[in-house]
Short mmCIF file of C-alpha atoms in Angstrom, two decimals:
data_model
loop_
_atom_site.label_atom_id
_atom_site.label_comp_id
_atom_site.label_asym_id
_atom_site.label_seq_id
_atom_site.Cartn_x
_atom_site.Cartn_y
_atom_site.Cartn_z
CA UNK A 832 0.00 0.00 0.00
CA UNK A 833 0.88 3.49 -0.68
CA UNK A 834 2.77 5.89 1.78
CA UNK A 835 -0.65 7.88 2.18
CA UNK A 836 -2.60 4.64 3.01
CA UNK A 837 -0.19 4.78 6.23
CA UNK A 838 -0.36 8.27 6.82
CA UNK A 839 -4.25 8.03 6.68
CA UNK A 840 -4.58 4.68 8.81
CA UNK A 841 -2.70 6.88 11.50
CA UNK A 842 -5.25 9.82 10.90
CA UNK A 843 -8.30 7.74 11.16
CA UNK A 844 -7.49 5.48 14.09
CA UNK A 845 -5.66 7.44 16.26
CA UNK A 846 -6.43 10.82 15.09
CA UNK A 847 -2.40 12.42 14.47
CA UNK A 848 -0.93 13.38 11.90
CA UNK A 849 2.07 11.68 10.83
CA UNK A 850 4.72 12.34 8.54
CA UNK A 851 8.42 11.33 7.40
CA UNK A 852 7.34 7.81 7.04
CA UNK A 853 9.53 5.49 5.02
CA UNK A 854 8.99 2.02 3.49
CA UNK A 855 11.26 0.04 3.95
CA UNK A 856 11.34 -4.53 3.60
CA UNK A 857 7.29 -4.22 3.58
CA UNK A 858 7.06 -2.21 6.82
CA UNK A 859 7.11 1.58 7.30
CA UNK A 860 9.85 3.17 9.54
CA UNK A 861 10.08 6.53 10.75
CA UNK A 862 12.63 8.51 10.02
CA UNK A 863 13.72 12.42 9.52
CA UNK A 864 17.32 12.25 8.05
CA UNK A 865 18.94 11.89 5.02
CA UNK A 866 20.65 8.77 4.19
CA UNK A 867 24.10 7.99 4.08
CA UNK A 868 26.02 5.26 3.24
CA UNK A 869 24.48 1.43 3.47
CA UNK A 870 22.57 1.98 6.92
CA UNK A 871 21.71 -0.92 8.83
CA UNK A 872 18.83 0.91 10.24
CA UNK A 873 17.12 4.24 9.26
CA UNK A 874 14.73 5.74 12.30
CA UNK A 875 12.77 2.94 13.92
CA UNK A 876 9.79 0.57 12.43
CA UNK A 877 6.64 2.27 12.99
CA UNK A 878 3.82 0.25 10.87
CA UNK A 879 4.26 -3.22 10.38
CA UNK A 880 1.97 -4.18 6.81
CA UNK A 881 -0.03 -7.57 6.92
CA UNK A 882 -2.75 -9.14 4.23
CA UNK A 883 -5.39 -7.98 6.92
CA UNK A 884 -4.33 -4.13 7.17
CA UNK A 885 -1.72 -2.23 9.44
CA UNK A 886 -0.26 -2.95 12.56
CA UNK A 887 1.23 -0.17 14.72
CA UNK A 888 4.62 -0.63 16.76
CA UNK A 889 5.07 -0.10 20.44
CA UNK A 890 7.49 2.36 19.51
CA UNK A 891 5.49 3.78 17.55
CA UNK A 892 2.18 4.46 20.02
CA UNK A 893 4.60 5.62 22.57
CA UNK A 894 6.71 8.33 20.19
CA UNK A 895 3.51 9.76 19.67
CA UNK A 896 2.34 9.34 23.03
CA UNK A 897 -0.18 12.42 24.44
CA UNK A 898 -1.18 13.20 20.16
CA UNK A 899 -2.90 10.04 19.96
CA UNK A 900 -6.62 11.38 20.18
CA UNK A 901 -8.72 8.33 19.54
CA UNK A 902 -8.53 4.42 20.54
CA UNK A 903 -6.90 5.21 23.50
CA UNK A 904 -7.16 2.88 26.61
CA UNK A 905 -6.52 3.79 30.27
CA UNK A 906 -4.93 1.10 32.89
CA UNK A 907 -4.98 0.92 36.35
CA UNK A 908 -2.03 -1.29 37.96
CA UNK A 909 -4.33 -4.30 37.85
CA UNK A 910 -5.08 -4.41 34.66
CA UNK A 911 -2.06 -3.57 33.13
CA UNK A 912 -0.57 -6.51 34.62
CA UNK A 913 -3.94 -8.49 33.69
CA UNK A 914 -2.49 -7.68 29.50
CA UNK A 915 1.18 -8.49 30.07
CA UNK A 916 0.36 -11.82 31.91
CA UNK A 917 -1.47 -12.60 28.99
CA UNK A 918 -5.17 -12.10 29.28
CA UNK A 919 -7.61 -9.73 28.50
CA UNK A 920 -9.53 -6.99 29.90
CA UNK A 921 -13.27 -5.69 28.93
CA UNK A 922 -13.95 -2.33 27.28
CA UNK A 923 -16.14 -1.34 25.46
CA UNK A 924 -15.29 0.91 21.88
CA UNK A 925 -16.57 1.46 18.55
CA UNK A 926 -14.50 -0.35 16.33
CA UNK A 927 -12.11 -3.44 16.25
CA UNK A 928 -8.24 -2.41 15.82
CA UNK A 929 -5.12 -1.73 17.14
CA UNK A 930 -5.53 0.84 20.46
CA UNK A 931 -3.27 2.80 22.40
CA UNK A 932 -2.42 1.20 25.83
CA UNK A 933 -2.07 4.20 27.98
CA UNK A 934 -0.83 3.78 31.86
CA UNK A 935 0.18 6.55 34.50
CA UNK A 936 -0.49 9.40 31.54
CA UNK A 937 2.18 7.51 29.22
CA UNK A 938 1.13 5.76 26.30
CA UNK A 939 2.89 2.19 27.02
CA UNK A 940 2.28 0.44 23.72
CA UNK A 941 -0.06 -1.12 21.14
CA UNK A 942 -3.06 -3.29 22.41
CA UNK A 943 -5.79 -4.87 20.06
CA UNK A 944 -9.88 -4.58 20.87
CA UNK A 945 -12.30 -6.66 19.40
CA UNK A 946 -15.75 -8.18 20.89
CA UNK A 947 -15.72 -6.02 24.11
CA UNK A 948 -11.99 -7.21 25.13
CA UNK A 949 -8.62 -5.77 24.63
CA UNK A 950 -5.44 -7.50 24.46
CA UNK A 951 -1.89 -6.93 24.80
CA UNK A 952 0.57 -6.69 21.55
CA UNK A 953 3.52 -5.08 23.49
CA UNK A 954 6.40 -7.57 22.23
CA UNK A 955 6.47 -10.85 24.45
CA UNK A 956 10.21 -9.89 25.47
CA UNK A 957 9.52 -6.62 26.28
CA UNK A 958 6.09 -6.99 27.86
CA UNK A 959 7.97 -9.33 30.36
CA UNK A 960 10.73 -7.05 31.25
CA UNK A 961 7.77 -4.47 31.61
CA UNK A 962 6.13 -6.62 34.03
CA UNK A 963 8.80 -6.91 36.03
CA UNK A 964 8.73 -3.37 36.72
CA UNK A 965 5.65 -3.27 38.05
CA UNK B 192 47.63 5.92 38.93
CA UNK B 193 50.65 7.32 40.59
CA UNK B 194 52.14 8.47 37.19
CA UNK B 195 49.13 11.33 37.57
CA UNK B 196 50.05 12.59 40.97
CA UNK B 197 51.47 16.02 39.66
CA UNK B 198 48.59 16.92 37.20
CA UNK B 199 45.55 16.20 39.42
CA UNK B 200 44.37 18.97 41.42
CA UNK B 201 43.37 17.21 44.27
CA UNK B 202 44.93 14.34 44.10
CA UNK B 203 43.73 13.67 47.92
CA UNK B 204 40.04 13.84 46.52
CA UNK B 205 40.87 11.81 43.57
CA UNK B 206 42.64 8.95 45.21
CA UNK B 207 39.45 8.89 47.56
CA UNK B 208 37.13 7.90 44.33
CA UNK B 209 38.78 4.31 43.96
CA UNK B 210 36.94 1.99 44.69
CA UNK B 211 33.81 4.39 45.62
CA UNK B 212 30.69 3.74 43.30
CA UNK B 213 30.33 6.80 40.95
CA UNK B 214 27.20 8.69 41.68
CA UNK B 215 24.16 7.62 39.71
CA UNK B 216 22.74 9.49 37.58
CA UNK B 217 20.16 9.92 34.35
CA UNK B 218 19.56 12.17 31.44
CA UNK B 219 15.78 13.02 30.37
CA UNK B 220 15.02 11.99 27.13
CA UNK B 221 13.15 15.25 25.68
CA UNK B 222 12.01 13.23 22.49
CA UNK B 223 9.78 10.85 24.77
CA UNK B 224 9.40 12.41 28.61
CA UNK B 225 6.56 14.06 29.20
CA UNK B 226 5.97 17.39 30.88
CA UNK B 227 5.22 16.07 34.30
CA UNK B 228 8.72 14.20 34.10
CA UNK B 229 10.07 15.23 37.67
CA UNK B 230 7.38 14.29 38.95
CA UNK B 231 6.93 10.30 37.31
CA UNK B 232 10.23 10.54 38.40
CA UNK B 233 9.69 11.24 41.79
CA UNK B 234 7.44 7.86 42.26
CA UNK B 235 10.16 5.68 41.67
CA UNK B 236 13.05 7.33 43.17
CA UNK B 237 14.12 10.17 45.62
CA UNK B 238 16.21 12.69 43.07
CA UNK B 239 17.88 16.05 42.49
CA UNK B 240 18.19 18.09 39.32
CA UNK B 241 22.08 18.57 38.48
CA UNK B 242 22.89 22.20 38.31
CA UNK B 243 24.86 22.72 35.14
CA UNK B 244 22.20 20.76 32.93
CA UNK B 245 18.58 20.62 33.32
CA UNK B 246 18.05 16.99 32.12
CA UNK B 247 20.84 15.29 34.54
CA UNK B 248 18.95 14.16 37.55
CA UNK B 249 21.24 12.18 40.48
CA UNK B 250 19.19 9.49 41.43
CA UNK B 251 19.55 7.77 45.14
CA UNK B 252 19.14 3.86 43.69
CA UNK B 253 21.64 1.50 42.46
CA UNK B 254 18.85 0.64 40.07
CA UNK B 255 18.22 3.36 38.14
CA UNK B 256 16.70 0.71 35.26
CA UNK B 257 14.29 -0.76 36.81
CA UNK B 258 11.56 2.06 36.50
CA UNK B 259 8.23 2.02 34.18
CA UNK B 260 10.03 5.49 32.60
CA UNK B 261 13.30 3.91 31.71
CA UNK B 262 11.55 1.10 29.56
CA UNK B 263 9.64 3.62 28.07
CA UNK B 264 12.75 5.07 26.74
CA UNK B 265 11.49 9.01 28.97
CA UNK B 266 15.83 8.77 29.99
CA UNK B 267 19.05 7.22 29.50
CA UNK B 268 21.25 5.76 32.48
CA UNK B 269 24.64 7.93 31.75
CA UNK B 270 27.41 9.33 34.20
CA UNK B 271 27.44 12.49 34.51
CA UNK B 272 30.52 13.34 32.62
CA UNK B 273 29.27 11.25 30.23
CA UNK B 274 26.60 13.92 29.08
CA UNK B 275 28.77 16.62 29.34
CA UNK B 276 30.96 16.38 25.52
CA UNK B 277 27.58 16.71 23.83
CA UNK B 278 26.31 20.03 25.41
CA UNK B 279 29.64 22.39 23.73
CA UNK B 280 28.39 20.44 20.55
CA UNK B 281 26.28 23.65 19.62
CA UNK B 282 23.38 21.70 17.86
CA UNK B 283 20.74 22.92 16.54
CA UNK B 284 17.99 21.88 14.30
CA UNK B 285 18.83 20.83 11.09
CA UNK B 286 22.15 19.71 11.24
CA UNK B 287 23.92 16.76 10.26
CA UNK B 288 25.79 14.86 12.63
CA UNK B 289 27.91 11.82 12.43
CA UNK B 290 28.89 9.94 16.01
CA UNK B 291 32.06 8.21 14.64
CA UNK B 292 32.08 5.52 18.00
CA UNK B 293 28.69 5.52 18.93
CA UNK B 294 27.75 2.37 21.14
CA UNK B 295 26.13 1.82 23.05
CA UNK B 296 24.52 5.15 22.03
CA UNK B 297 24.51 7.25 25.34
CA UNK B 298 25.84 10.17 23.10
CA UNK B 299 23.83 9.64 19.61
CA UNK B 300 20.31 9.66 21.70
CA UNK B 301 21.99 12.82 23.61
CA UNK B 302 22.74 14.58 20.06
CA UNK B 303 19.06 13.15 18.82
CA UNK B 304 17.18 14.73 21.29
CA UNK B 305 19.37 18.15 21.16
CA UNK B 306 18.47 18.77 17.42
CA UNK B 307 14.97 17.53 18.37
CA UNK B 308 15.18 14.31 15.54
CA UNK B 309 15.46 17.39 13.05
CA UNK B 310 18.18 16.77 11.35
CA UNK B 311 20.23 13.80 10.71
CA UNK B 312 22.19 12.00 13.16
CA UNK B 313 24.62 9.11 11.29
CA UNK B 314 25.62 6.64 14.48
CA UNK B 315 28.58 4.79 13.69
CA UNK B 316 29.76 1.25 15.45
CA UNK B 317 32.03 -0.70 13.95
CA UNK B 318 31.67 -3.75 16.84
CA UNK B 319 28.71 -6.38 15.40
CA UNK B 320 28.54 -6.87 19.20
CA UNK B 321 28.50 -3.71 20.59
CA UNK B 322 26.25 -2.17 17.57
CA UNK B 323 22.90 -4.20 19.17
CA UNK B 324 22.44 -2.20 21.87
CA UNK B 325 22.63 0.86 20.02
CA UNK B 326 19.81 -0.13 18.03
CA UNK B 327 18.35 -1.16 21.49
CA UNK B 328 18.37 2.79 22.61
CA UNK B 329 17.97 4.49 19.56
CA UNK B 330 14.72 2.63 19.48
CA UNK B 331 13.72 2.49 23.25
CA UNK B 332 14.35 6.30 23.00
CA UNK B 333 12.74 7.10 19.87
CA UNK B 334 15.73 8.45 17.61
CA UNK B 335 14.13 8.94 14.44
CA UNK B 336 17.12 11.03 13.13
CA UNK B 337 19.12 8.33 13.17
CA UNK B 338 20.86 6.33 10.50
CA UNK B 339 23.22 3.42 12.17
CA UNK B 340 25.93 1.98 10.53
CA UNK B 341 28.92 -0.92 10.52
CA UNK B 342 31.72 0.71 9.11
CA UNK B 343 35.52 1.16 10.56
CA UNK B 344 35.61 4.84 11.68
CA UNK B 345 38.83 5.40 9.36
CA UNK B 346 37.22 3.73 6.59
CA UNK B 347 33.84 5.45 6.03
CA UNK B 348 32.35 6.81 2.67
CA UNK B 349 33.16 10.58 2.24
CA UNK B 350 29.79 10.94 0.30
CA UNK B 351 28.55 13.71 3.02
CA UNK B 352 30.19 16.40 4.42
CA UNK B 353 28.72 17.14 8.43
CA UNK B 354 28.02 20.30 10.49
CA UNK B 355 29.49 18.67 14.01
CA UNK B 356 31.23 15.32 14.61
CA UNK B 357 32.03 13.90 17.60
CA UNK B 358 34.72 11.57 18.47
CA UNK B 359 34.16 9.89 21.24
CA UNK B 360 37.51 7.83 20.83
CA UNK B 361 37.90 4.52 21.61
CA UNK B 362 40.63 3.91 24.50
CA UNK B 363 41.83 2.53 27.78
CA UNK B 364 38.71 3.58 30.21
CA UNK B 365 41.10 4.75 32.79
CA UNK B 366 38.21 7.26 34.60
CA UNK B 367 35.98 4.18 34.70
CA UNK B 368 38.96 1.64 35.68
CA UNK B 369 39.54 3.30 38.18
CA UNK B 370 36.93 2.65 40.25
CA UNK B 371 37.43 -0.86 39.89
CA UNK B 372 40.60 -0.33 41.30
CA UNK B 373 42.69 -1.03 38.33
CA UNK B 374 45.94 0.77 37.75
CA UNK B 375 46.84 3.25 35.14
CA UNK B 376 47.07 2.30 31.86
CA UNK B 377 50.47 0.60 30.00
CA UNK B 378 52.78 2.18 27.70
CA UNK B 379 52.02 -0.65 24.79
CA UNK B 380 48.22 -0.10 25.38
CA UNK B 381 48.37 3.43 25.21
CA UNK B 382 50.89 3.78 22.08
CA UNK B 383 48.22 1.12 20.24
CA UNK B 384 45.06 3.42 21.24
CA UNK B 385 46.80 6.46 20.63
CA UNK B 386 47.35 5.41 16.80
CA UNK B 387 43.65 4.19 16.30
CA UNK B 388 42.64 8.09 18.17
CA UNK B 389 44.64 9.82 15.57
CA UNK B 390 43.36 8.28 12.77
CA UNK B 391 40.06 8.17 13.56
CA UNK B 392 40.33 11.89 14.53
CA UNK B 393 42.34 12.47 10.85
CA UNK B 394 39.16 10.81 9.29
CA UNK B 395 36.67 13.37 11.39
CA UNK B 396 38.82 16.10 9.63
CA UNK B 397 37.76 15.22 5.96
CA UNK B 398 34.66 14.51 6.54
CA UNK B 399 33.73 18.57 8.07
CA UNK B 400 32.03 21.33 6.59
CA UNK B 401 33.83 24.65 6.07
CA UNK B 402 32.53 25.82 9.56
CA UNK B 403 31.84 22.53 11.23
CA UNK B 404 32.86 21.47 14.75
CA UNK B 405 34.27 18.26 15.86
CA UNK B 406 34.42 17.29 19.84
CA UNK B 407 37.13 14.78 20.55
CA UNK B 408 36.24 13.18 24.02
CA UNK B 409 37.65 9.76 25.97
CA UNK B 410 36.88 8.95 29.25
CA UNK B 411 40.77 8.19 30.22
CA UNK B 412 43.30 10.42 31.80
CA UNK B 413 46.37 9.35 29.53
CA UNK B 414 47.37 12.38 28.03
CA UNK B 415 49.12 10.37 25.21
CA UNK B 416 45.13 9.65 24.10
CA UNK B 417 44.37 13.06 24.88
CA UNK B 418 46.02 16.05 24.36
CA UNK B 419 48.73 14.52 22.19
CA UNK B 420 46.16 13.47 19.99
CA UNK B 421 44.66 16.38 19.30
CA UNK B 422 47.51 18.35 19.36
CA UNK B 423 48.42 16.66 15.73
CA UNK B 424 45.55 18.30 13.79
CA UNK B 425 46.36 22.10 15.16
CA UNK B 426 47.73 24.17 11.96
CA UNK B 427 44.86 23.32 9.65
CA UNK B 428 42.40 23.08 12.72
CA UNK B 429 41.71 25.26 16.14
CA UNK B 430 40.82 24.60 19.61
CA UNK B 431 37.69 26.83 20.32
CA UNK B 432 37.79 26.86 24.86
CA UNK B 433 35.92 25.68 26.59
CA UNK B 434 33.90 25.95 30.27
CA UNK B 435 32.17 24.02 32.11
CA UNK B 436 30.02 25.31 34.81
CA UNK B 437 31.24 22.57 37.46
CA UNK B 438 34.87 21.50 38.73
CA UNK B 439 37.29 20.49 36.20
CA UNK B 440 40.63 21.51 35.13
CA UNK B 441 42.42 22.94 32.68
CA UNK B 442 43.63 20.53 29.33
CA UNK B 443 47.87 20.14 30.23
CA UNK B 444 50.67 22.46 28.09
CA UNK B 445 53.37 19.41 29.64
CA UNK B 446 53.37 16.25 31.20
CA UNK B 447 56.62 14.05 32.21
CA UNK B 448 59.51 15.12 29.95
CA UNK B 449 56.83 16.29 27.23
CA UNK B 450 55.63 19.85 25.97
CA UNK B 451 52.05 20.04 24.54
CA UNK B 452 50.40 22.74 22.49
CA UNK B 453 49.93 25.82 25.06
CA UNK B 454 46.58 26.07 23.17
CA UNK B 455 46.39 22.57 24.96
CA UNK B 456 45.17 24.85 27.75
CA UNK B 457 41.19 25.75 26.12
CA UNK B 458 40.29 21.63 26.50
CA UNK B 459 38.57 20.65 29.32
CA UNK B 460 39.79 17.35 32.30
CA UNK B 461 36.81 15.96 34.58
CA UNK B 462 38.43 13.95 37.02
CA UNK B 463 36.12 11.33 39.38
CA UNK B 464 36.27 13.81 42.21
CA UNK B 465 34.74 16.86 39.98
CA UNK B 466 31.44 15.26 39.82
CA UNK B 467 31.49 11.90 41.66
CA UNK B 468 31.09 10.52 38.14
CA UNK B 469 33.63 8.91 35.63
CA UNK B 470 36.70 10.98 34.25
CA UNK B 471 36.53 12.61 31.03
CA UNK B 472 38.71 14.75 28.57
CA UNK B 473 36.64 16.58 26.31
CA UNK B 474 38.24 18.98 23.15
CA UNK B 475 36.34 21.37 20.82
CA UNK B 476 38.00 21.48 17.54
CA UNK B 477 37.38 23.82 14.67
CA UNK B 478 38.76 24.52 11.33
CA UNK B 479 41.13 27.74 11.40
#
């Protein structure tokens, strides 16, 4: 899909406006520089792209953090640590998709809602180092 | 560490580091940390703002990485000298910066957040080991400015020319070593390093623009890493001075039977004592 397709999918879901998006191996990474050289990385993935639509990045969610507008969900302690031990918690939203999992004021990382429940899709190793921490 | 005994300033204070843990301390990651920073902060740990630079914080944990924040990538985990080569970087928006050594990326997520990821910020690493956790926290701190690559400092393309460079040489960690209690530095070690520092510092040279800045920093006290290496590019090049707003001392004009550059004088020593933090030389270099 397009550039724009990305930079709309971010409009409509989350309400912000991004820009300096890159495609890069099938996924879209952000980055604001010019290139130089052979990089092994440019900015950091932001988008992954699947047959069944986008997929925001941790990363991603958190870098835009307090912009996000829409799709965002706010954790208490418990149920934060409900998500990274692997189950889910009920909500209730208008539309199935990725959502903003947002905990202490800080957008923590991407969680998916569908049927009244949302689930974790913070990485497995970092959602364990995360609950660590809590 | 004898063979320093006539340069240090205090050498009572300085031989009271070893073996001392250096203070800890963090850096606030402007790309990511929210507003009410201090005070996120404040749940986790008991803290005070360092005076000389508004995003140090000196933490009272041994842990400062276990914290919600520091996941989060809202600050970095760096000694306090450690974020001090960056700040007489003048950055500003726009520029293009290449970090020469930049693993595991303490600086390049310093320079990141200074020009606000507006700009470009090439991170170089020429260890395949070391280079993973720069792409750990260039990620966890979200450095979208930045471009990482795998080349040998002296060996990289000269296909862009950059507004600052910093050289944050490779070499033999005496400021950290020492508070491990490990003794100074040999001559064989030093003459090796001191080669690869020159080089490396011969290769920031070409790769300036007409008014470009390069800093030149290690975190050893050797002076054969330090002012004898950047006393080689002087002629073409210039030492701009500089001053820190915290102990230090001045960059050395002589040491044992040598004579440096009196310009030698406008770089900058942090010893352990200065700051209860690692030691540091730092030089601002410019072309004349």
């Amino acid at each position: 899909m397009p550039r724009s397709d990305a930079v709309e999918y971010f409009r409509e879901r989350f309400g912000v406006e991004v820009e300096d998006l890159e495609k890069i191996s099938g996924d879209y990474w952000l980055f604001t520089g010019e290139k130089y050289g052979e990089p092994e990385s440019r900015g950091f993935r932001f988008l992954r792209e699947s047959e069944i639509g986008f997929k925001p990045t941790t990363y991603a969610l958190q870098y835009l953090d307090d912009r996000i507008e829409k799709n965002r969900v706010e954790l208490n302690e418990e149920e934060f640590r409900t998500l990274l031990e692997g189950e889910m918690i009920e909500r209730v939203m208008d539309e199935k998709g990725y959502v903003a999992l947002v905990y202490r004021d800080r957008v923590v990382g991407c969680g998916f809602y569908m049927d009244e429940l949302v689930s974790s899709r913070i990485p497995k190793g970092r959602g364990k180092e995360l609950l660590e921490l809590l | 560490m004898e063979r320093y005994k006539t340069i240090v300033d205090d050498w009572e204070a300085f031989s009271d580091t070893i073996g001392e843990p250096a203070r800890t301390t963090v850096r606030r990651n402007p790309l990511k940390a929210g507003e009410n920073f201090e005070e996120q902060l404040g749940r986790d740990f008991e803290h005070e703002r360092a005076d000389w630079n508004p995003d140090v914080y000196r933490l009272e944990t041994e842990k400062p990485g276990k914290s919600i924040l520091h996941w989060r990538g809202d600050y970095y985990v760096q000694e306090e000298s450690a974020a001090y080569p960056v700040t007489v970087m003048d950055l500003e928006p726009g520029h293009r910066v290449l970090d020469m050594c930049a693993a595991p990326g303490g600086k390049t997520t310093q320079i990141a957040a200074a020009i606000g990821n507006k700009g470009t910020v090439v991170a170089n690493e020429k260890s395949s080991n070391r280079i993973k956790s720069l792409h750990a926290n260039a990620n966890r701190l979200g450095c979208a400015s930045v471009d990482i690559t795998n080349y040998d400092a002296r060996r990289m393309p000269e296909e862009m020319e950059f507004d600052r460079i910093l050289v944050d040489a490779p070499c033999s960690g005496e400021g950290n070593n020492i508070r491990r209690g490990e003794s100074a530095s040999t001559e064989e070690e030093r003459e090796g390093l001191a080669d690869l520092q020159r080089q490396i510092l011969e290769k920031a040279c070409s790769m300036l623009a007409e008014k470009g800045v390069i800093v030149y920093s290690t975190c050893t006290f050797a002076p054969e890493e330090n002012e004898e290496v950047v006393q080689q590019v002087l002629g073409e090049f210039e030492l701009e001075r500089i001053e820190p707003d915290f102990p230090h001392q001045r960059g050395l004009t002589a040491f044992e039977e040598k004579e440096y550059d009196p310009a030698m004088e406008k770089t900058v020593r942090i010893y352990p004592h200065h700051l209860e933090s690692g030691g540091m030389y730092v030089a601002k270099i410019r072309r004349s």
